[in-house]
Short mmCIF file of C-alpha atoms in Angstrom, two decimals:
data_model
loop_
_atom_site.label_atom_id
_atom_site.label_comp_id
_atom_site.label_asym_id
_atom_site.label_seq_id
_atom_site.Cartn_x
_atom_site.Cartn_y
_atom_site.Cartn_z
CA MET N 1 22.61 13.83 -52.52
CA GLU N 2 26.05 14.55 -54.01
CA LEU N 3 29.36 14.16 -52.17
CA GLU N 4 30.00 17.86 -52.74
CA ASP N 5 26.80 18.74 -50.85
CA ILE N 6 27.91 16.58 -47.90
CA ALA N 7 31.29 18.33 -47.87
CA LYS N 8 29.59 21.74 -47.79
CA LEU N 9 27.39 20.66 -44.90
CA LYS N 10 30.40 19.36 -43.02
CA MET N 11 32.15 22.73 -43.49
CA ILE N 12 29.10 24.54 -42.08
CA LEU N 13 29.07 22.33 -39.01
CA LEU N 14 32.82 22.75 -38.47
CA ARG N 15 32.35 26.53 -38.56
CA LEU N 16 29.58 26.22 -35.96
CA GLU N 17 31.80 24.07 -33.76
CA GLY N 18 34.63 26.58 -34.13
CA ALA N 19 32.38 29.49 -33.16
CA VAL N 20 31.34 27.71 -29.96
CA ASP N 21 34.92 26.65 -29.16
CA ALA N 22 36.09 30.26 -29.53
CA VAL N 23 34.02 31.35 -26.53
CA GLU N 24 36.32 31.86 -23.54
CA LEU N 25 35.26 30.17 -20.33
CA PRO N 26 36.42 30.66 -16.74
CA GLY N 27 38.56 27.97 -15.19
CA GLY N 28 37.20 24.69 -13.87
CA ASP N 29 33.70 23.62 -14.83
CA GLY N 30 32.31 27.17 -14.85
CA GLY N 31 30.37 28.52 -17.79
CA VAL N 32 29.29 31.85 -19.25
CA THR N 33 25.77 33.14 -19.77
CA LYS N 34 24.70 35.43 -22.58
CA PRO N 35 21.39 36.99 -23.62
CA GLY N 36 19.02 34.89 -25.67
CA SER N 37 19.69 36.95 -28.78
CA TYR N 38 23.32 35.76 -28.74
CA ILE N 39 22.22 32.37 -30.09
CA PHE N 40 22.07 33.78 -33.62
CA GLU N 41 25.74 34.87 -33.61
CA PRO N 42 27.50 31.47 -33.75
CA PHE N 43 24.88 30.25 -36.24
CA ALA N 44 25.48 33.32 -38.41
CA GLU N 45 29.24 32.63 -38.41
CA ALA N 46 28.43 29.17 -39.75
CA GLN N 47 26.08 30.73 -42.34
CA ILE N 48 23.02 29.20 -40.73
CA THR N 49 20.27 31.80 -40.89
CA GLY N 50 16.53 32.01 -41.31
CA GLN N 51 17.07 32.10 -45.07
CA THR N 52 19.44 29.09 -45.27
CA LYS N 53 17.89 26.86 -42.58
CA GLY N 54 15.51 25.19 -45.04
CA CYS N 55 18.31 23.86 -47.26
CA ILE N 56 20.41 22.77 -44.27
CA LEU N 57 17.51 20.94 -42.62
CA GLU N 58 16.71 19.19 -45.90
CA SER N 59 20.34 18.04 -46.23
CA LEU N 60 20.41 16.78 -42.66
CA ASP N 61 17.17 14.89 -43.21
CA GLN N 62 18.54 13.16 -46.33
CA ILE N 63 21.69 12.05 -44.47
CA ILE N 64 19.65 10.78 -41.51
CA GLN N 65 17.36 8.78 -43.80
CA HIS N 66 20.34 7.31 -45.65
CA LEU N 67 22.18 6.26 -42.48
CA ALA N 68 19.04 4.86 -40.89
CA GLY N 69 18.78 2.29 -43.65
CA ARG N 70 22.32 1.02 -43.26
CA ALA N 71 24.04 -1.24 -40.73
CA GLY N 72 27.51 -0.49 -39.47
CA LEU N 73 29.65 1.19 -36.84
CA PHE N 74 29.02 4.82 -37.80
CA THR N 75 25.28 4.87 -38.44
CA ASN N 76 24.07 6.50 -35.21
CA THR N 77 21.97 9.48 -36.28
CA ALA N 78 20.98 10.76 -32.81
CA GLY N 79 23.45 13.66 -32.95
CA LEU N 80 22.35 14.78 -36.40
CA GLN N 81 18.69 14.62 -35.37
CA THR N 82 19.41 16.68 -32.27
CA LEU N 83 21.18 19.29 -34.41
CA ALA N 84 18.22 19.45 -36.78
CA ASP N 85 15.84 19.89 -33.83
CA VAL N 86 17.99 22.69 -32.42
CA ILE N 87 18.11 24.57 -35.71
CA GLN N 88 14.35 24.22 -36.10
CA MET N 89 13.74 25.49 -32.56
CA VAL N 90 16.21 28.40 -32.67
CA PHE N 91 14.84 29.79 -35.90
CA SER N 92 11.24 29.40 -34.87
CA THR N 93 11.85 32.73 -33.11
CA ASP N 94 13.88 34.19 -35.98
CA PRO N 95 13.26 37.90 -36.64
CA ALA N 96 11.10 38.79 -39.58
CA GLU N 97 12.79 38.61 -42.98
CA GLY N 98 14.62 41.82 -43.79
CA SER N 99 14.77 42.92 -40.14
CA SER N 100 18.17 43.51 -38.54
CA SER N 101 16.96 43.23 -34.98
CA VAL N 102 16.10 40.18 -32.91
CA GLY N 103 12.65 39.95 -31.36
CA PRO N 104 12.41 40.95 -27.69
CA GLU N 105 11.08 37.50 -26.76
CA ALA N 106 14.43 35.85 -27.53
CA SER N 107 16.29 38.44 -25.47
CA GLN N 108 13.99 38.40 -22.44
CA SER N 109 12.72 34.83 -22.13
CA TYR N 110 15.75 32.88 -23.39
CA LYS N 111 19.31 32.60 -22.15
CA VAL N 112 22.38 31.07 -23.76
CA HIS N 113 24.73 29.17 -21.46
CA ILE N 114 28.05 27.72 -22.60
CA HIS N 115 30.01 25.38 -20.33
CA PRO N 116 32.60 22.57 -20.60
CA ASP N 117 31.37 19.12 -21.56
CA THR N 118 31.82 16.92 -18.50
CA SER N 119 29.95 13.89 -19.84
CA HIS N 120 33.18 12.22 -21.05
CA ARG N 121 35.58 13.57 -18.45
CA GLY N 122 39.00 11.98 -18.78
CA THR N 123 38.08 9.67 -21.67
CA ALA N 124 39.21 9.73 -25.26
CA HIS N 125 36.40 9.01 -27.68
CA ARG N 126 35.49 9.05 -31.32
CA SER N 127 32.05 10.56 -31.80
CA ASP N 128 31.27 9.80 -35.44
CA ALA N 129 32.61 8.89 -38.88
CA TRP N 130 33.74 12.45 -39.54
CA SER N 131 36.18 12.36 -36.61
CA SER N 132 39.08 10.33 -37.92
CA THR N 133 41.08 10.33 -34.69
CA ALA N 134 40.17 9.90 -31.08
CA SER N 135 40.42 13.05 -28.98
CA GLY N 136 40.62 13.58 -25.25
CA ARG N 137 40.04 17.34 -25.56
CA ARG N 138 37.04 18.61 -23.64
CA GLY N 139 34.44 20.18 -25.85
CA LYS N 140 31.89 22.83 -24.98
CA VAL N 141 28.14 22.54 -24.57
CA LEU N 142 25.91 25.32 -25.86
CA SER N 143 22.53 25.42 -24.12
CA TYR N 144 19.57 27.53 -25.22
CA TRP N 145 17.09 27.71 -22.36
CA CYS N 146 13.62 29.21 -22.27
CA PHE N 147 12.49 30.43 -18.84
CA SER N 148 8.97 31.49 -19.75
CA PRO N 149 6.34 28.83 -20.54
CA GLY N 150 4.29 31.66 -21.96
CA CYS N 151 6.39 31.56 -25.15
CA CYS N 152 5.04 28.13 -26.08
CA MET N 153 1.52 28.90 -24.88
CA ARG N 154 1.26 32.04 -26.98
CA GLU N 155 2.56 30.12 -29.98
CA LEU N 156 -0.20 27.54 -29.49
CA VAL N 157 -2.77 30.33 -29.52
CA ARG N 158 -1.21 31.80 -32.67
CA GLN N 159 -1.50 28.39 -34.34
CA GLY N 160 -5.28 28.60 -33.92
CA VAL N 161 -5.90 26.27 -30.98
CA ARG N 162 -9.52 26.91 -30.03
CA THR N 163 -9.72 25.26 -26.61
CA LEU N 164 -6.94 24.61 -24.12
CA LEU N 165 -7.57 22.59 -20.95
CA LEU N 166 -4.89 22.37 -18.25
CA THR N 167 -5.48 20.01 -15.33
CA SER N 168 -3.25 18.84 -12.51
CA GLY N 169 -3.32 18.16 -8.82
CA THR N 170 -0.22 20.29 -8.18
CA LEU N 171 -0.91 23.62 -9.93
CA ALA N 172 -1.48 25.61 -6.75
CA PRO N 173 -1.17 28.52 -6.39
CA VAL N 174 -3.23 28.87 -9.57
CA SER N 175 -2.87 32.66 -9.78
CA SER N 176 0.91 32.63 -10.26
CA PHE N 177 0.70 29.62 -12.58
CA ALA N 178 -1.82 31.34 -14.86
CA LEU N 179 0.33 34.47 -14.93
CA GLU N 180 3.36 32.45 -16.05
CA MET N 181 1.37 31.02 -18.97
CA GLN N 182 0.87 34.60 -20.26
CA ILE N 183 -2.48 33.82 -21.88
CA PRO N 184 -5.95 34.54 -20.48
CA PHE N 185 -7.86 31.79 -18.68
CA PRO N 186 -11.51 32.88 -18.63
CA VAL N 187 -12.50 29.74 -16.68
CA CYS N 188 -10.61 28.64 -13.56
CA LEU N 189 -11.81 25.81 -11.29
CA GLU N 190 -10.23 24.73 -8.00
CA ASN N 191 -11.82 21.72 -6.32
CA PRO N 192 -11.30 20.29 -2.83
CA HIS N 193 -9.78 16.84 -2.51
CA VAL N 194 -12.11 13.93 -3.28
CA ILE N 195 -11.38 12.17 0.01
CA ASP N 196 -12.63 13.01 3.49
CA LYS N 197 -10.18 14.18 6.11
CA HIS N 198 -10.43 10.94 8.11
CA GLN N 199 -8.96 9.03 5.14
CA ILE N 200 -5.52 10.60 5.41
CA TRP N 201 -3.22 11.35 8.30
CA VAL N 202 -0.32 13.73 7.80
CA GLY N 203 2.28 14.32 10.48
CA ILE N 204 5.63 16.07 10.71
CA VAL N 205 8.48 14.17 12.39
CA PRO N 206 11.15 16.76 13.23
CA ARG N 207 13.27 14.42 15.39
CA GLY N 208 14.21 10.76 15.43
CA PRO N 209 13.88 8.25 18.30
CA ASP N 210 17.20 9.37 19.80
CA GLY N 211 16.13 13.02 19.83
CA ALA N 212 18.42 14.04 16.95
CA GLN N 213 17.02 16.62 14.57
CA LEU N 214 16.06 15.22 11.16
CA SER N 215 17.26 17.37 8.28
CA SER N 216 18.10 16.97 4.61
CA ALA N 217 19.82 20.37 4.49
CA PHE N 218 23.03 20.37 2.46
CA ASP N 219 25.30 20.66 5.50
CA LYS N 220 23.53 17.93 7.52
CA ARG N 221 22.09 15.33 5.14
CA PHE N 222 25.18 13.10 5.19
CA SER N 223 26.08 13.46 8.86
CA ASP N 224 26.21 10.24 10.88
CA GLU N 225 23.77 11.68 13.43
CA CYS N 226 21.08 12.50 10.83
CA LEU N 227 21.45 9.25 8.89
CA SER N 228 21.38 7.13 12.05
CA SER N 229 18.33 8.91 13.49
CA LEU N 230 16.45 8.75 10.16
CA GLY N 231 17.14 5.04 9.91
CA LYS N 232 15.75 4.43 13.39
CA ALA N 233 12.66 6.49 12.59
CA LEU N 234 12.07 4.44 9.43
CA VAL N 235 12.30 1.21 11.41
CA ASN N 236 9.57 2.51 13.72
CA ILE N 237 7.36 3.59 10.85
CA THR N 238 7.89 0.32 8.99
CA ARG N 239 6.73 -1.61 12.06
CA VAL N 240 3.34 0.08 12.20
CA VAL N 241 2.36 0.81 8.59
CA PRO N 242 0.70 -2.22 6.97
CA HIS N 243 1.16 -3.44 3.40
CA GLY N 244 3.06 -1.12 1.03
CA LEU N 245 5.25 1.73 2.29
CA LEU N 246 6.84 4.36 0.03
CA VAL N 247 9.95 6.22 1.17
CA PHE N 248 11.00 9.26 -0.89
CA PHE N 249 14.44 10.87 -0.76
CA PRO N 250 15.40 14.31 -2.14
CA SER N 251 17.85 12.86 -4.71
CA TYR N 252 19.61 9.70 -5.87
CA PRO N 253 22.88 10.57 -4.06
CA VAL N 254 20.98 10.97 -0.77
CA LEU N 255 19.15 7.66 -1.32
CA GLU N 256 22.35 5.81 -2.16
CA LYS N 257 24.36 7.32 0.70
CA SER N 258 21.59 6.55 3.21
CA LEU N 259 21.39 2.92 2.12
CA GLU N 260 25.17 2.56 2.26
CA PHE N 261 25.21 3.95 5.81
CA TRP N 262 22.35 1.75 7.03
CA ARG N 263 23.81 -1.42 5.51
CA ALA N 264 27.09 -0.79 7.29
CA ARG N 265 25.36 -0.34 10.67
CA ASP N 266 22.70 -3.06 10.73
CA CYS N 267 19.78 -0.65 10.23
CA ALA N 268 19.04 -2.04 6.76
CA ARG N 269 18.80 -5.55 8.23
CA LYS N 270 16.20 -4.35 10.74
CA LEU N 271 14.19 -2.74 7.94
CA GLU N 272 14.35 -5.82 5.74
CA ALA N 273 13.26 -8.02 8.67
CA LEU N 274 10.02 -6.00 8.73
CA LYS N 275 9.46 -5.48 5.00
CA PRO N 276 11.45 -6.45 1.91
CA LEU N 277 13.19 -3.37 0.46
CA PHE N 278 12.93 -2.36 -3.19
CA VAL N 279 15.02 0.52 -4.56
CA GLU N 280 14.18 2.71 -7.53
CA PRO N 281 16.95 2.17 -10.13
CA ARG N 282 18.47 5.05 -12.07
CA SER N 283 18.02 3.27 -15.41
CA LYS N 284 14.63 3.06 -17.08
CA GLY N 285 15.29 -0.44 -18.38
CA SER N 286 15.13 -2.21 -15.02
CA PHE N 287 12.49 0.05 -13.45
CA SER N 288 9.48 -1.94 -14.69
CA GLU N 289 11.01 -5.17 -13.41
CA VAL N 290 11.59 -3.72 -9.92
CA MET N 291 8.06 -2.27 -9.79
CA GLY N 292 6.56 -5.59 -10.84
CA ALA N 293 8.44 -7.39 -8.08
CA TYR N 294 7.25 -4.82 -5.52
CA TYR N 295 3.58 -5.17 -6.55
CA ALA N 296 3.86 -8.97 -6.50
CA THR N 297 5.40 -8.99 -3.01
CA VAL N 298 2.69 -6.74 -1.56
CA ALA N 299 -0.08 -8.83 -3.15
CA SER N 300 1.39 -12.17 -2.08
CA PRO N 301 -0.85 -14.07 0.41
CA GLY N 302 0.45 -13.71 3.95
CA SER N 303 2.86 -10.96 2.90
CA ARG N 304 4.18 -8.48 5.42
CA GLY N 305 4.07 -5.90 2.67
CA ALA N 306 7.10 -4.19 1.17
CA ALA N 307 8.94 -0.88 1.25
CA PHE N 308 9.83 0.98 -1.95
CA LEU N 309 12.67 3.51 -1.70
CA ALA N 310 12.40 6.16 -4.40
CA VAL N 311 13.39 9.73 -5.31
CA CYS N 312 11.28 12.86 -5.47
CA ARG N 313 10.84 13.95 -9.13
CA GLY N 314 11.92 10.43 -10.08
CA LYS N 315 10.10 7.75 -12.03
CA ALA N 316 8.09 6.48 -9.04
CA SER N 317 6.98 9.91 -7.77
CA GLU N 318 5.31 11.10 -10.98
CA GLY N 319 2.60 9.09 -12.65
CA LEU N 320 2.83 5.68 -11.00
CA ASP N 321 -0.16 4.24 -9.16
CA PHE N 322 0.25 2.96 -5.59
CA ALA N 323 -3.45 2.58 -4.86
CA ASP N 324 -4.90 0.62 -1.94
CA VAL N 325 -2.49 -1.87 -0.34
CA ASN N 326 0.34 -0.90 -2.69
CA GLY N 327 0.72 2.32 -0.71
CA ARG N 328 -0.74 2.63 2.78
CA GLY N 329 1.98 4.98 3.94
CA VAL N 330 4.47 7.42 2.46
CA VAL N 331 7.58 8.86 4.09
CA VAL N 332 9.22 12.01 2.73
CA THR N 333 12.74 12.20 4.15
CA GLY N 334 13.45 15.81 3.24
CA LEU N 335 12.56 18.88 1.24
CA PRO N 336 13.71 18.23 -2.36
CA TYR N 337 14.90 21.71 -3.32
CA PRO N 338 16.39 22.06 -6.82
CA PRO N 339 20.23 22.14 -6.87
CA ARG N 340 20.96 25.74 -5.92
CA LYS N 341 24.19 25.98 -7.93
CA ASP N 342 22.72 24.56 -11.14
CA PRO N 343 22.98 27.29 -13.83
CA ARG N 344 19.38 26.65 -14.93
CA VAL N 345 18.12 27.19 -11.38
CA ILE N 346 20.20 30.34 -10.94
CA LEU N 347 19.03 31.82 -14.25
CA LYS N 348 15.38 30.90 -13.62
CA MET N 349 15.46 32.70 -10.27
CA GLN N 350 17.11 35.75 -11.86
CA PHE N 351 14.50 35.77 -14.65
CA LEU N 352 11.61 35.70 -12.17
CA ASP N 353 13.16 38.46 -10.06
CA GLU N 354 13.48 40.59 -13.20
CA MET N 355 9.84 39.94 -14.14
CA LYS N 356 8.66 40.72 -10.62
CA GLY N 357 10.67 43.94 -10.53
CA ARG N 358 9.03 45.39 -13.62
CA SER N 359 6.33 47.94 -13.09
CA GLY N 360 2.89 46.47 -12.52
CA ALA N 361 4.08 42.91 -11.98
CA SER N 362 5.67 43.13 -8.53
CA GLY N 363 2.54 41.96 -6.77
CA GLN N 364 1.71 39.10 -9.14
CA PHE N 365 4.80 37.23 -10.30
CA LEU N 366 6.58 34.83 -7.99
CA SER N 367 10.01 35.95 -6.86
CA GLY N 368 12.95 33.68 -7.54
CA GLN N 369 13.04 32.58 -3.90
CA ASP N 370 9.28 31.90 -3.84
CA TRP N 371 9.64 29.78 -6.98
CA TYR N 372 12.56 27.89 -5.41
CA ARG N 373 10.48 26.98 -2.36
CA GLN N 374 7.47 26.15 -4.53
CA GLN N 375 9.45 23.59 -6.54
CA ALA N 376 10.24 21.65 -3.37
CA SER N 377 6.62 21.78 -2.19
CA ARG N 378 5.27 20.57 -5.54
CA ALA N 379 7.73 17.67 -5.57
CA VAL N 380 6.58 16.71 -2.06
CA ASN N 381 2.93 16.98 -3.08
CA GLN N 382 3.53 14.72 -6.08
CA ALA N 383 5.17 12.13 -3.85
CA ILE N 384 2.33 12.32 -1.31
CA GLY N 385 -0.22 11.94 -4.09
CA ARG N 386 1.03 8.45 -4.94
CA VAL N 387 -0.91 6.91 -2.03
CA ILE N 388 -4.33 8.55 -2.45
CA ARG N 389 -5.47 7.35 -5.85
CA HIS N 390 -9.29 7.20 -5.65
CA ARG N 391 -12.31 8.24 -3.63
CA HIS N 392 -12.14 5.36 -1.12
CA ASP N 393 -8.35 5.12 -0.74
CA TYR N 394 -6.58 6.00 2.50
CA GLY N 395 -3.10 6.28 3.91
CA ALA N 396 -0.65 8.01 6.23
CA VAL N 397 2.07 10.55 5.43
CA PHE N 398 5.23 11.12 7.51
CA LEU N 399 7.28 14.25 6.76
CA CYS N 400 10.68 13.52 8.29
CA ASP N 401 12.48 16.86 8.24
CA HIS N 402 12.35 19.59 10.88
CA ARG N 403 11.97 22.22 8.12
CA PHE N 404 8.42 21.00 7.48
CA THR N 405 7.48 22.68 10.77
CA SER N 406 7.76 26.18 9.24
CA ALA N 407 4.44 27.91 8.60
CA ASP N 408 5.24 28.56 4.92
CA THR N 409 6.01 24.91 4.24
CA ARG N 410 2.94 23.64 6.12
CA ALA N 411 0.72 25.96 4.08
CA GLN N 412 1.88 24.25 0.87
CA LEU N 413 0.86 20.74 1.97
CA PRO N 414 -2.14 19.26 0.09
CA CYS N 415 -4.04 18.13 3.17
CA PRO N 416 -7.84 17.89 3.01
CA GLN N 417 -7.96 18.85 6.67
CA ASP N 418 -9.25 21.95 8.39
CA ASP N 419 -6.92 21.33 11.31
CA PRO N 420 -3.22 22.26 11.13
CA VAL N 421 -0.78 19.50 10.21
CA PRO N 422 0.34 18.02 13.55
CA GLU N 423 3.94 17.97 14.63
CA CYS N 424 4.64 14.48 15.93
CA GLY N 425 6.53 13.58 19.02
CA GLN N 426 9.86 11.83 18.67
CA ALA N 427 9.77 8.88 16.33
CA ALA N 428 10.07 6.52 19.28
CA GLY N 429 6.89 7.79 20.88
CA HIS N 430 3.31 8.41 19.89
CA TRP N 431 2.51 9.92 16.47
CA ARG N 432 0.32 12.86 17.40
CA ALA N 433 0.31 16.54 18.23
CA PRO N 434 2.38 17.22 21.36
CA GLU N 435 1.21 19.10 24.43
CA PRO N 436 0.14 21.85 24.71
CA GLY N 437 -2.60 21.85 22.12
CA PRO N 438 -5.84 20.14 21.29
CA ALA N 439 -5.99 16.43 21.92
CA SER N 440 -5.34 14.65 18.63
CA PRO N 441 -6.84 11.24 17.94
CA GLY N 442 -3.48 10.07 16.68
CA LEU N 443 -2.81 8.44 13.38
CA GLN N 444 -5.68 6.41 12.05
CA ALA N 445 -6.88 5.79 8.54
CA THR N 446 -10.50 4.81 8.28
CA THR N 447 -12.43 2.97 5.65
CA GLY N 448 -15.97 2.36 6.84
CA ARG N 449 -15.69 1.22 10.46
CA ARG N 450 -12.23 -0.28 10.14
CA GLN N 451 -9.26 1.57 11.58
CA TRP N 452 -5.54 1.02 11.82
CA PRO N 453 -4.05 3.41 14.36
CA LEU N 454 -0.32 3.63 14.76
CA SER N 455 0.59 1.73 17.86
CA THR N 456 3.56 2.64 20.02
CA ARG N 457 4.31 -0.99 20.84
CA GLY N 458 7.51 -2.44 19.43
CA VAL N 459 9.08 0.89 18.48
CA TRP N 460 12.81 1.49 18.63
CA ARG N 461 13.54 3.36 21.85
CA PRO N 462 16.86 4.56 23.22
CA SER N 463 18.03 2.90 26.41
CA SER N 464 17.57 5.99 28.57
CA GLY N 465 16.66 9.63 28.60
CA GLU N 466 13.18 9.35 27.11
CA ALA N 467 9.77 9.08 28.71
CA GLU N 468 7.77 5.92 28.15
CA PRO N 469 5.32 6.49 25.28
CA ALA N 470 1.58 6.17 25.64
CA CYS N 471 0.07 2.67 25.61
CA CYS N 472 -2.59 3.60 23.06
CA GLU N 473 -3.43 6.24 20.48
CA HIS N 474 -4.56 8.81 23.07
CA LEU N 475 -2.37 11.48 24.59
CA PRO N 476 -0.68 10.51 27.88
CA GLY N 477 -3.15 10.84 30.74
CA ARG N 478 -6.15 11.36 28.42
CA CYS N 479 -7.21 7.82 27.61
CA PRO N 480 -10.91 7.34 28.47
CA GLN N 481 -10.15 3.76 29.60
CA GLY N 482 -7.78 4.87 32.32
CA PRO N 483 -4.04 4.30 32.89
CA GLY N 484 -4.08 0.87 31.25
CA GLY N 485 -5.10 2.32 27.90
CA CYS N 486 -7.66 1.15 25.41
CA ARG N 487 -7.15 -1.73 23.05
CA LEU N 488 -5.87 -0.87 19.61
CA GLN N 489 -7.59 -2.26 16.54
CA SER N 490 -5.45 -2.90 13.46
CA ALA N 491 -6.34 -3.46 9.87
CA PRO N 492 -5.52 -6.76 8.15
CA GLY N 493 -1.84 -7.01 7.40
CA SER N 494 -0.68 -4.70 10.19
CA THR N 495 -0.42 -7.24 13.02
CA ASP N 496 3.08 -8.39 12.13
CA HIS N 497 4.40 -4.86 12.30
CA VAL N 498 3.29 -3.91 15.80
CA GLN N 499 4.72 -6.85 17.71
CA ALA N 500 7.30 -6.07 20.32
CA GLY N 501 10.83 -6.30 19.02
#
């Protein structure tokens, strides 16, 4: 490749950068959104079109191959490879040669969003060898987002794929999912869960031991009252769940803020006295090491188990296996809704509302609000699914947020139970459906004849203002053994966690 060719390529890229920089943005970190067809305008100003993309991609590939074989300061090719990928993707939907109009798919299913680059806020940096001086000027980020998975699915069909099989445990509701794919599914199969209903116990904990309402809503999640009450509830749960316990938070900031609060107020010490705490790291590099330490602690002879604090939609909630003793209980500390002010979330909801509003689709497509709620439910279901990993597995699920009590949210829970999900009493009392209502057997996970019910002994109770909890797993006044209560039977490994504190 000649030096003259490199200079021409650099000029093309500078024109593209100039076209993006010329877009006026509102003040602050706000961005602007344009139709999907706009993506071709800045590329056209840089003379990148469907006719010239082949030569440009070939030049980029030659430079990447050349730099990859050299050692030095300016040999990072990640940016050039990303640019090549973007050009390839954008012009995969290029209008037919000779046509002056852009296909409707790019206009309807894609959006262009341009916003300030905040990844290097306040820092001067030199990005590559072509930037001779360091610059503190904030650049702009051009995003090209597709909001319809049907675009890719239809392209697969056009490529001649003969059979397509989609499987997952969190596709429900299947009808809306299939409609989003925009291809026919002649065969649809929905199976019940492989476990029996006595192998899982799911309960909603709307309030903590002190009676405070548990909520991860934006205006309450960081309040002292919510964080304190959630910490006390976790201490109670940690006492009675044997072996491994998973605790999922809606996001990393909520996890970090909760830990900071509990460490400053002695709650973390109480938790660690019951089970060693392991925290999901943000970085991928140390994640395997932390997971290995957690597994080893749970499997250690005479271990009290361990608690793993993780994030919904994080590395631990999707794909990892917490079978058997690695996960006998899971706590979900809130509904992990997507960030409402994120431009991608806003545009996705607008796109779905537009699709639903079109004639003939209003009764089939999800609305933007329905999709928003569904994303939280699917994230919860993925987190819950970490503890039931095979036919003979069992575990308990605690949903610690008062918003789980709504009928819409309960209906989204993946419970293999015919009975409604019970709403538990306060976290200091018995874990069962409150009066009035049918007598619930309380929390117990069964494998064969062995049971480990959640005892109420040793729980964290406030000094006054709360009735004494039941002495066994039965509702107050309903124990067949009389006022003294029946004897509780615990599974191996649970004894240490039900002793009086």
